[in-house]
Coordinates of C-alpha atoms in Angstrom, one line a residue:
X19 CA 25.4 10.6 -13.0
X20 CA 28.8 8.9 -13.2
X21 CA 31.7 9.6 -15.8
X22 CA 32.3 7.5 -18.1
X23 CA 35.4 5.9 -17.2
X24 CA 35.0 6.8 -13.1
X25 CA 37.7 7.0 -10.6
X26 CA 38.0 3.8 -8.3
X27 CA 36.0 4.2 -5.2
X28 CA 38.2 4.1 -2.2
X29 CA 37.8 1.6 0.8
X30 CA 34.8 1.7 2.3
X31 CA 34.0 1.0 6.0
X32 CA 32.0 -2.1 6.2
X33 CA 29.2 -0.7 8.3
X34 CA 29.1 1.9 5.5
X35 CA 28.3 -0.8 2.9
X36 CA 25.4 -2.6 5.2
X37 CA 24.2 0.4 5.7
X38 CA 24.1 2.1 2.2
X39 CA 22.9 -1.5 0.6
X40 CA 19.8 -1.5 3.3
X41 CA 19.2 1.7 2.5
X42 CA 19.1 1.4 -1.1
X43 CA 16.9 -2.3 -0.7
X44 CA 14.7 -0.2 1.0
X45 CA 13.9 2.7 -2.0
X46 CA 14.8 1.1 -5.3
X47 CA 11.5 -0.6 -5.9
X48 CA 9.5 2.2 -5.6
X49 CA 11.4 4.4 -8.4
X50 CA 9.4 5.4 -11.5
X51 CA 11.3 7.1 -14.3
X52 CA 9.7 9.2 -17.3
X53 CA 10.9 8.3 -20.7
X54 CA 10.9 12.0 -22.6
X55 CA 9.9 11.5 -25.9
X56 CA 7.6 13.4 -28.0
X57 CA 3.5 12.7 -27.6
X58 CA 2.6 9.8 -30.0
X59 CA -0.1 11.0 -32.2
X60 CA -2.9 9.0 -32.6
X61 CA -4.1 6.5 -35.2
X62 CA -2.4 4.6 -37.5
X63 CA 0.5 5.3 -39.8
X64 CA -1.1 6.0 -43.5
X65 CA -2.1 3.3 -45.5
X66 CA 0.8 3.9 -48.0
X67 CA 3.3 3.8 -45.5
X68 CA 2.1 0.6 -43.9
X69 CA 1.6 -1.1 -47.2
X70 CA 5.9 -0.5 -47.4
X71 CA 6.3 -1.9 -43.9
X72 CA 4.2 -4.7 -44.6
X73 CA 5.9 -5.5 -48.0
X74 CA 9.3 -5.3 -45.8
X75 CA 8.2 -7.5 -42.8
X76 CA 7.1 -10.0 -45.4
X77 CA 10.9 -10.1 -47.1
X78 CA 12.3 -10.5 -44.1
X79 CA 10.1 -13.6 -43.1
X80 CA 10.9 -15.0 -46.2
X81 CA 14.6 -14.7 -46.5
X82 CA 14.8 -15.4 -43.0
X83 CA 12.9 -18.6 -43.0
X84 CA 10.4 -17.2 -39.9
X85 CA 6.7 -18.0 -40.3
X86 CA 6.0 -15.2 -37.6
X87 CA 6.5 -11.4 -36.9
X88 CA 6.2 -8.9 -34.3
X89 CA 6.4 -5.3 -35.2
X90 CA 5.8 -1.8 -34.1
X91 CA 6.6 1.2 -35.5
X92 CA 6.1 4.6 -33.9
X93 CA 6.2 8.0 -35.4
X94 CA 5.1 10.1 -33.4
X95 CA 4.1 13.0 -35.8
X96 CA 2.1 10.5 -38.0
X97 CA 0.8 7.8 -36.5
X98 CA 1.6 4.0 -35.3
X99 CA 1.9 0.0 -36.6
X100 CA 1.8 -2.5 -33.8
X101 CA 1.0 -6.1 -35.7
X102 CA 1.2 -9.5 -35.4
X103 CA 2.6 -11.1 -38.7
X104 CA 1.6 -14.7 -40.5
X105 CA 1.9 -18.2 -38.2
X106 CA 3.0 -19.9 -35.0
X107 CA 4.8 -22.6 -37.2
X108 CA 5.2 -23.0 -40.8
X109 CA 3.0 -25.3 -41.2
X110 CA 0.3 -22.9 -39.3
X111 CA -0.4 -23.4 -35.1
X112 CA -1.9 -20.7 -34.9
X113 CA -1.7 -16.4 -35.4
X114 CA 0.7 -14.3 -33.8
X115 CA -0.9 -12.0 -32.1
X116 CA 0.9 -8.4 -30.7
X117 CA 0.5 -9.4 -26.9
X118 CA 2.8 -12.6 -27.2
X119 CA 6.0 -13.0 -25.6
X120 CA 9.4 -13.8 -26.6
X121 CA 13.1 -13.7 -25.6
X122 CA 14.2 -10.4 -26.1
X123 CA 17.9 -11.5 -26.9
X124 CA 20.6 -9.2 -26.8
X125 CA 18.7 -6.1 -25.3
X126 CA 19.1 -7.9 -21.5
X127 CA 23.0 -6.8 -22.4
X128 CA 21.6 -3.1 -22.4
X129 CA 19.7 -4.1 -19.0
X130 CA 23.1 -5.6 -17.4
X131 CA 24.5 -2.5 -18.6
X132 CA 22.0 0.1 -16.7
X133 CA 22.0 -1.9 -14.1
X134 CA 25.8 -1.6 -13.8
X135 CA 25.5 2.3 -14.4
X136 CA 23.0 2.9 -11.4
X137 CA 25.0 1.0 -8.7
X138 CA 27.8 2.6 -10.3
X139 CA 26.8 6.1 -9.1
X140 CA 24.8 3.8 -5.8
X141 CA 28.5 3.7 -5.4
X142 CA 28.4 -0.4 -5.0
X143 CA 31.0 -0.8 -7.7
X144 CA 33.4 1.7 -10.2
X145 CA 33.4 1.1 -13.5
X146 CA 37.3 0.4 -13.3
X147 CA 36.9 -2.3 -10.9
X148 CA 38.5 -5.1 -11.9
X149 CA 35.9 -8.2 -12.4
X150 CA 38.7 -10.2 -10.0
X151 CA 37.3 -8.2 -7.1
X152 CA 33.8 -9.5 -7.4
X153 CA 34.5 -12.9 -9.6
X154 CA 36.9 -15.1 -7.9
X155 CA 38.7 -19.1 -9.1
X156 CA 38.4 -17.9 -12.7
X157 CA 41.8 -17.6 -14.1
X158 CA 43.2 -14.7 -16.8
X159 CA 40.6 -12.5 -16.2
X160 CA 43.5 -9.9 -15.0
X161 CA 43.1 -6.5 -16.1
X162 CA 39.7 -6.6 -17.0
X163 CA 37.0 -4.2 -15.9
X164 CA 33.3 -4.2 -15.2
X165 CA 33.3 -1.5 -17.8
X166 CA 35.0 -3.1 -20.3
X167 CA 32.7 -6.5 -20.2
X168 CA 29.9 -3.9 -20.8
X169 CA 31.7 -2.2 -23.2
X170 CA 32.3 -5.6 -25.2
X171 CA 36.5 -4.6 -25.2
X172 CA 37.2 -6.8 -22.6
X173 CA 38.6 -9.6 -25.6
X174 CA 36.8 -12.2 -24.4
X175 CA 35.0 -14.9 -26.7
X176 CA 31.6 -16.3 -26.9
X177 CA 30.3 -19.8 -25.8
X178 CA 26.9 -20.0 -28.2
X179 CA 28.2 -21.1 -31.5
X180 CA 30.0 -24.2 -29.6
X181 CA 27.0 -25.4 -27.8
X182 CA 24.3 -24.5 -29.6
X183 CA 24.4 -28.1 -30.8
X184 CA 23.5 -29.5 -27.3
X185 CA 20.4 -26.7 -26.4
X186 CA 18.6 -28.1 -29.4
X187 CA 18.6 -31.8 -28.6
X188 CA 18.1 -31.0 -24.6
X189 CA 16.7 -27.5 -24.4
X190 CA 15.4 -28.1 -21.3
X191 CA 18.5 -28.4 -19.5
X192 CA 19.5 -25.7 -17.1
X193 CA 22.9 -24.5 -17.2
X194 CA 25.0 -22.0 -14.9
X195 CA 26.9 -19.1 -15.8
X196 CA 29.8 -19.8 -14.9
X197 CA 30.0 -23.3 -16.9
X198 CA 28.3 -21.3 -20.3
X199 CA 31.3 -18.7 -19.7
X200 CA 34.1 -21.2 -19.7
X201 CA 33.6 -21.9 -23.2
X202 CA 33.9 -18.5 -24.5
X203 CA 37.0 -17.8 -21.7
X204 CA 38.3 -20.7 -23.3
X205 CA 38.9 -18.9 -26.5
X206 CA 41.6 -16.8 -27.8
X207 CA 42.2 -13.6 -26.8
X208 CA 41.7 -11.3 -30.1
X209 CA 43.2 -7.8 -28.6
X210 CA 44.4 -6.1 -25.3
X211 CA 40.8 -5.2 -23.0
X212 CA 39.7 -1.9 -23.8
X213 CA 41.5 -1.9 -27.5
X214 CA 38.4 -3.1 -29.8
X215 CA 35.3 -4.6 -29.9
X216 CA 34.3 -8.0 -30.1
X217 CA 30.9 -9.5 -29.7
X218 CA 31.3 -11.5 -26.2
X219 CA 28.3 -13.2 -24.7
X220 CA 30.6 -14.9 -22.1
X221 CA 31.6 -11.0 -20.9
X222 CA 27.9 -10.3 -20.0
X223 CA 27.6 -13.2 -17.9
X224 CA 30.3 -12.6 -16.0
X225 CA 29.4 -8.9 -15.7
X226 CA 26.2 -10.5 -14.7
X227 CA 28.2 -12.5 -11.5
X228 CA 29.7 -9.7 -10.5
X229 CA 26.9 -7.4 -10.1
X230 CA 24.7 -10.1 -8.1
X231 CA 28.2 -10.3 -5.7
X232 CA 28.2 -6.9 -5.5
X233 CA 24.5 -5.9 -4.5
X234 CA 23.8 -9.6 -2.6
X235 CA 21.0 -9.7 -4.9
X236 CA 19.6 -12.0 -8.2
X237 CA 19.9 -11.1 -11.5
X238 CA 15.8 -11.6 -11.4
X239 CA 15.8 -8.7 -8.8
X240 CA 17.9 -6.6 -10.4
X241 CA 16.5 -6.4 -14.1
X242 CA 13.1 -5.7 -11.9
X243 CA 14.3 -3.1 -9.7
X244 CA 16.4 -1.5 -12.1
X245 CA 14.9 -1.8 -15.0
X246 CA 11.7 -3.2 -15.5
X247 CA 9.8 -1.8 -12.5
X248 CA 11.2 2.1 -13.0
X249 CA 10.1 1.9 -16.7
X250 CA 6.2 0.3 -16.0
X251 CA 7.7 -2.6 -18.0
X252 CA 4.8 -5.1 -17.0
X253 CA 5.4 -7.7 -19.5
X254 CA 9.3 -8.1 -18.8
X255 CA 10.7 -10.5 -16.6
X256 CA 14.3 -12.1 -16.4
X257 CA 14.2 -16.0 -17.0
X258 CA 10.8 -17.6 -18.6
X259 CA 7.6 -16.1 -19.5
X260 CA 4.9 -16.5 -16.7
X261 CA 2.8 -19.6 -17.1
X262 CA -0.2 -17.7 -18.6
X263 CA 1.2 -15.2 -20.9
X264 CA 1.1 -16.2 -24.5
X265 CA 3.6 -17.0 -26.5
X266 CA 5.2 -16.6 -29.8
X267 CA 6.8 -19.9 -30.7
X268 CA 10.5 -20.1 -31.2
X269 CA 11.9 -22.0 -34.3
X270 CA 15.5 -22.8 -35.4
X271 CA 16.0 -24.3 -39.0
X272 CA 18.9 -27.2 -39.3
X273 CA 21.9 -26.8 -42.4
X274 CA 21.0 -29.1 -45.1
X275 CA 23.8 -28.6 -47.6
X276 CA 24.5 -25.0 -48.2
X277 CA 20.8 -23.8 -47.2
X278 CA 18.3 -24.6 -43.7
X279 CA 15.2 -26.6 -44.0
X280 CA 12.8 -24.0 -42.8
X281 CA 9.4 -25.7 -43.6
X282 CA 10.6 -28.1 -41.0
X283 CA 12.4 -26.4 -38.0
X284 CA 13.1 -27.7 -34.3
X285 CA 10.0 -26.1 -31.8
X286 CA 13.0 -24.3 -29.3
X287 CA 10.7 -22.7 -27.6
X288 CA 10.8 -24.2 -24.5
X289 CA 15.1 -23.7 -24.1
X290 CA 16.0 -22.2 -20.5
X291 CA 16.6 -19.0 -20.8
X292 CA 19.3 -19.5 -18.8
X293 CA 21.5 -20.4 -21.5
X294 CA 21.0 -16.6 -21.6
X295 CA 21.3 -15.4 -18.2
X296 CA 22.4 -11.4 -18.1
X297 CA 23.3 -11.9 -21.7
X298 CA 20.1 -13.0 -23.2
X299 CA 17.6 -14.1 -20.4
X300 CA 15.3 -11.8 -20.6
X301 CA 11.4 -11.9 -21.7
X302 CA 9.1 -9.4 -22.9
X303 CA 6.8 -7.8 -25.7
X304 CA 6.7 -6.1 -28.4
X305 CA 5.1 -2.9 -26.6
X306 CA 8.0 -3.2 -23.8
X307 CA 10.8 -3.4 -26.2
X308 CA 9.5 -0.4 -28.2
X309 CA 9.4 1.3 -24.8
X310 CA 12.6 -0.1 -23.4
X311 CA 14.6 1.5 -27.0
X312 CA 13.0 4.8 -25.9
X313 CA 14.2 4.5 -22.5
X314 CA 18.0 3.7 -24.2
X315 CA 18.0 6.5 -26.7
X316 CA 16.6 9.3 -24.2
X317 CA 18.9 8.0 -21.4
X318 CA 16.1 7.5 -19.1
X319 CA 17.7 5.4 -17.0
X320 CA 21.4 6.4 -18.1
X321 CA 22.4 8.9 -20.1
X322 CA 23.1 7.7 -23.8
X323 CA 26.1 10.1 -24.1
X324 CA 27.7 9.0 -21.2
X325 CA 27.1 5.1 -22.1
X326 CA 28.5 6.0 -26.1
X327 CA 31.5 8.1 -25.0
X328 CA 33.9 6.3 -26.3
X329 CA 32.3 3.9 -28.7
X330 CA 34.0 1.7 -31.2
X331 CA 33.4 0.4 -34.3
X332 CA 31.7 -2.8 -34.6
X333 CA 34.4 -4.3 -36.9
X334 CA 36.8 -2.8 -39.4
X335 CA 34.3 -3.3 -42.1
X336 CA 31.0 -1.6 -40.4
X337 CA 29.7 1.4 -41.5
X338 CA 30.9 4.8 -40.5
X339 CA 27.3 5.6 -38.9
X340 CA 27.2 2.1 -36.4
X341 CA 28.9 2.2 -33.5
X342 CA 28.7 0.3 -30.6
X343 CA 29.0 0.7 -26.6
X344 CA 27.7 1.1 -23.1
X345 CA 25.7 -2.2 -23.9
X346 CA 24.1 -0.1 -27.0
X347 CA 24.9 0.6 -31.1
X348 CA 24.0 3.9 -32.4
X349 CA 22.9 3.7 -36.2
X350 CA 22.8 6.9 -37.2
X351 CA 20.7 8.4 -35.1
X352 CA 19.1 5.5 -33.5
X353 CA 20.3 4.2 -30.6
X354 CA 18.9 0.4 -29.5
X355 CA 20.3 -3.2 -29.6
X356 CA 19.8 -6.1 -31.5
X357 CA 20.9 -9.9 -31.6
X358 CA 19.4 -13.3 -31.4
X359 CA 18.2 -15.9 -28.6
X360 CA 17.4 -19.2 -30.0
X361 CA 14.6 -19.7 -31.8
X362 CA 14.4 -15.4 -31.7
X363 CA 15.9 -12.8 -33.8
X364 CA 15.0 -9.2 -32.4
X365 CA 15.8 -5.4 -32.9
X366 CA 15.1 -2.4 -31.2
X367 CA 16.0 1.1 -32.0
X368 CA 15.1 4.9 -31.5
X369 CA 15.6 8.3 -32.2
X370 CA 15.8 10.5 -28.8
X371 CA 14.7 13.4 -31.1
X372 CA 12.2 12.3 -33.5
X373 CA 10.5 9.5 -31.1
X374 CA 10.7 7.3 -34.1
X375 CA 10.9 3.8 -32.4
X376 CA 10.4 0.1 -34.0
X377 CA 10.8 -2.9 -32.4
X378 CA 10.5 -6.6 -34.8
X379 CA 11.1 -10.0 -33.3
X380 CA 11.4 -12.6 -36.0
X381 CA 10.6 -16.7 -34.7
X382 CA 13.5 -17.4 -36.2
X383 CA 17.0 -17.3 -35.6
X384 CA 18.6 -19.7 -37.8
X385 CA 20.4 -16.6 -40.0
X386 CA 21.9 -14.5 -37.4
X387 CA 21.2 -10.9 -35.9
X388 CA 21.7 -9.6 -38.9
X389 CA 17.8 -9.8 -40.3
X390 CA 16.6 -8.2 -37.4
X391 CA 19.1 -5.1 -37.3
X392 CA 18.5 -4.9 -40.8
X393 CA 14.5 -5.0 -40.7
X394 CA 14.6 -2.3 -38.0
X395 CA 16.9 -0.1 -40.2
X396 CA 14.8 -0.5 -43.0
X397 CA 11.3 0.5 -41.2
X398 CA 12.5 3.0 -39.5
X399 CA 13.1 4.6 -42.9
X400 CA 10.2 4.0 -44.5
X401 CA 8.6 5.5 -41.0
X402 CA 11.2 8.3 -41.0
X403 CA 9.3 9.2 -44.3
X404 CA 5.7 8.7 -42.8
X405 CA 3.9 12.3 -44.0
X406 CA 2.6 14.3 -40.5
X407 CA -0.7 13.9 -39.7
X408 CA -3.0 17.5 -39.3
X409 CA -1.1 20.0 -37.2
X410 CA 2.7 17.9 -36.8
X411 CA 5.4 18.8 -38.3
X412 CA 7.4 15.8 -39.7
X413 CA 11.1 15.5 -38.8
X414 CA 13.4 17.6 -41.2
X415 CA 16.2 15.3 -40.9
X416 CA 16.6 11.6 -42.4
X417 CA 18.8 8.4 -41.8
X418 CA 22.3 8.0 -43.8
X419 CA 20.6 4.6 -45.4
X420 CA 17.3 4.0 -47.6
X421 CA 15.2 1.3 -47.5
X422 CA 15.8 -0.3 -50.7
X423 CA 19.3 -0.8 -49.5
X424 CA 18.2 -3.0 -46.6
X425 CA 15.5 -4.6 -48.6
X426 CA 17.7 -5.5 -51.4
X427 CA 20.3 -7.1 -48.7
X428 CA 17.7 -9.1 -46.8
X429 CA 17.0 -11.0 -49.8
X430 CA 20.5 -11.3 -51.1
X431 CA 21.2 -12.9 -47.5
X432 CA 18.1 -15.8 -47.6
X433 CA 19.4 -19.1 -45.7
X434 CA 16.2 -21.3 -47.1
X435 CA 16.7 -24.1 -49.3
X436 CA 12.5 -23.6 -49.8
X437 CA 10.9 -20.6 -48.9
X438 CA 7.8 -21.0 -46.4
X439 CA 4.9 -20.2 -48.5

């Protein structure tokens, strides 16, 4: 594989780039990677431990104002919880049901980032590369690496808080990448590239451009070759969910005063995903975005050490256990990702050791990306608790959290003026 901060490729013969780009069109498809994790016992999780995930799916939806859930939990030494949770809309619409789709947010940003691993050691592109050399007639971009916008350290800002405004009233409205980006390019610059993080959606799309220009092909293609194809991710596309998959419905409750009407929310679950593009475009399930955070934490697809060398606190107040980089945090010992699309809060994290894995998506993303993380945290451990079933050995080690500590903050952080019932 690649290191971490690679050397710029030198100049490359034309001829040599046709040649190494038909080459590669011509095997990539057919790759099929093995995520190693340990067998998955089978059965479900004890009745006493599911009883405690329940009772924490349940506080999230409430404080979260989300009339719907999607959950798994794996352990592999005691069993599994893969459920659908409550209704389509709060005033009913119909169950969720575990093989519905949904936007799966802010893990595309962990696809973009694989994707720009592999064609880094393809040799297409260095990490160092400037984002000049591929993304051209955008100005003060200077200095600013493809590694970096995957990083988050390039200093760019973000372009969702100023338009979410317009994707609710017209969220059928398809908007480019390049136009989304200006808004968070437009901001100011918080630090030098490379000195700290700071959450940039506008730094994944343009990370996004520049890999298309670089391989001549679509982001579509790409998230399928690289990522969804090699990992027998058959429910994951980029863009929109196929016309006849099912689909969990996406909500967003409006401020009223200092809390959201959740009983009534705006339907957004028809919004293009291409408000998202390499940022947040992508659809899947819950059963792919379990496997997709195995694939992260065991490096399948890129080694996790390699992606986290280096990483950064999230902010100067985070935790000592959460960093963040390579497109990735690492909780503890969990590696995965987590964030909202509109009308979607998800999280997805696992332990390369254990095989613990959960995966939630809440149909609600009026509070932030903070219920999700939190959820996942606090299932994985109650899970990381889960007793072994006959002839496992449960995992000897624990997480630096408890569950009552994420519980208690869910609820402490409720946006509802009325809680859906």
């Amino acid at each position: 594989m690649h290191g971490r901060f690679s050397v710029r490729r030198g100049v490359v013969a034309a001829a040599a780039v046709i040649g190494m780009v038909l080459s590669l069109a011509a095997c990539t498809p057919d790759r099929s990677v093995s995520i190693d994790v340990p067998p998955q016992v089978e059965g479900a999780l004890p009745a006493e431990t599911q009883e405690q995930l329940e009772a924490a799916v349940a506080n999230a939806m409430s404080a979260a104002g989300a009339s719907g859930a999607i959950v798994g939990v794996w352990a592999p030494w005691s069993g599994s919880w893969v459920a659908g949770v409550g209704t389509q809309t709060p005033a009913g619409g119909g169950e969720v049901t575990t093989d519905m789709q949904f936007a799966a947010a802010k893990s595309t940003r962990s696809m973009t980032c694989d994707i720009l691993y592999q064609i880094a050691d393809q040799g297409l592109v260095a990490l160092d590369d400037s984002i000049t050399e591929y993304v051209a007639a955008v100005p003060d971009l200077e200095g600013i690496t493809l590694g970096q916008l995957c990083d988050g350290t390039s200093g760019i800002g973000s372009y969702t808080s100023r338009l979410l405004g317009l994707w609710l009233d017209n969220p059928e409205r398809r908007w480019g990448p390049r136009e989304l980006a200006a808004f968070g390019l437009g901001q100011e610059r918080t630090a030098e590239p490379g000195a700290q993080y700071r959450d940039s959606d506008a730094g994944y799309l343009l990370l996004g451009l520049a890999l298309e220009r670089a391989t001549g092909k679509s982001a579509r293609v790409l998230v399928e070759e690289y990522v969804a194809d090699p990992l027998d991710l058959t429910a994951t596309t980029f863009g929109a969910p196929a016309a006849e998959a099912p689909v969990l419905t996406g909500l967003f409750a409006r401020q009223e005063g200092d809390r959201r009407n959740c009983l009534e929310p705006v339907d957004i679950t028809d919004l293009s995903r291409t408000v998202g593009f390499t940022d947040a475009g992508v659809t899947t399930d819950i059963t792919d975005l379990g496997r997709y955070a195995q694939a992260l934490a065991t490096g399948a697809l890129v080694p996790a050490g390699e992606r986290l060398e280096g990483a950064l606190p999230e902010s100067d107040s985070s935790a000592s256990w959460l960093t963040v980089g390579g497109g990735v945090y690492q909780a503890g010992s969990l590696i995965g990702q987590h964030g909202v699309f509109p009308g979607y809060t998800t999280a997805a994290y696992s332990d390369p050791e254990s095989g613990l894995t959960v995966a939630v998506v809440l149909n609600q993303s009026a509070g932030g990306s903070g219920f999700g993380a939190r959820l996942a945290w606090e299932l994985a451990a109650i899970a990381s608790k889960a007793p072994a079933a006959s002839g496992q050995t449960a995992p000897a080690a624990g997480l630096p959290w408890t569950p009552e500590q994420f519980h208690q903050e869910i609820s402490d952080s409720a946006i509802c003026a009325e809680p859906i019932s």
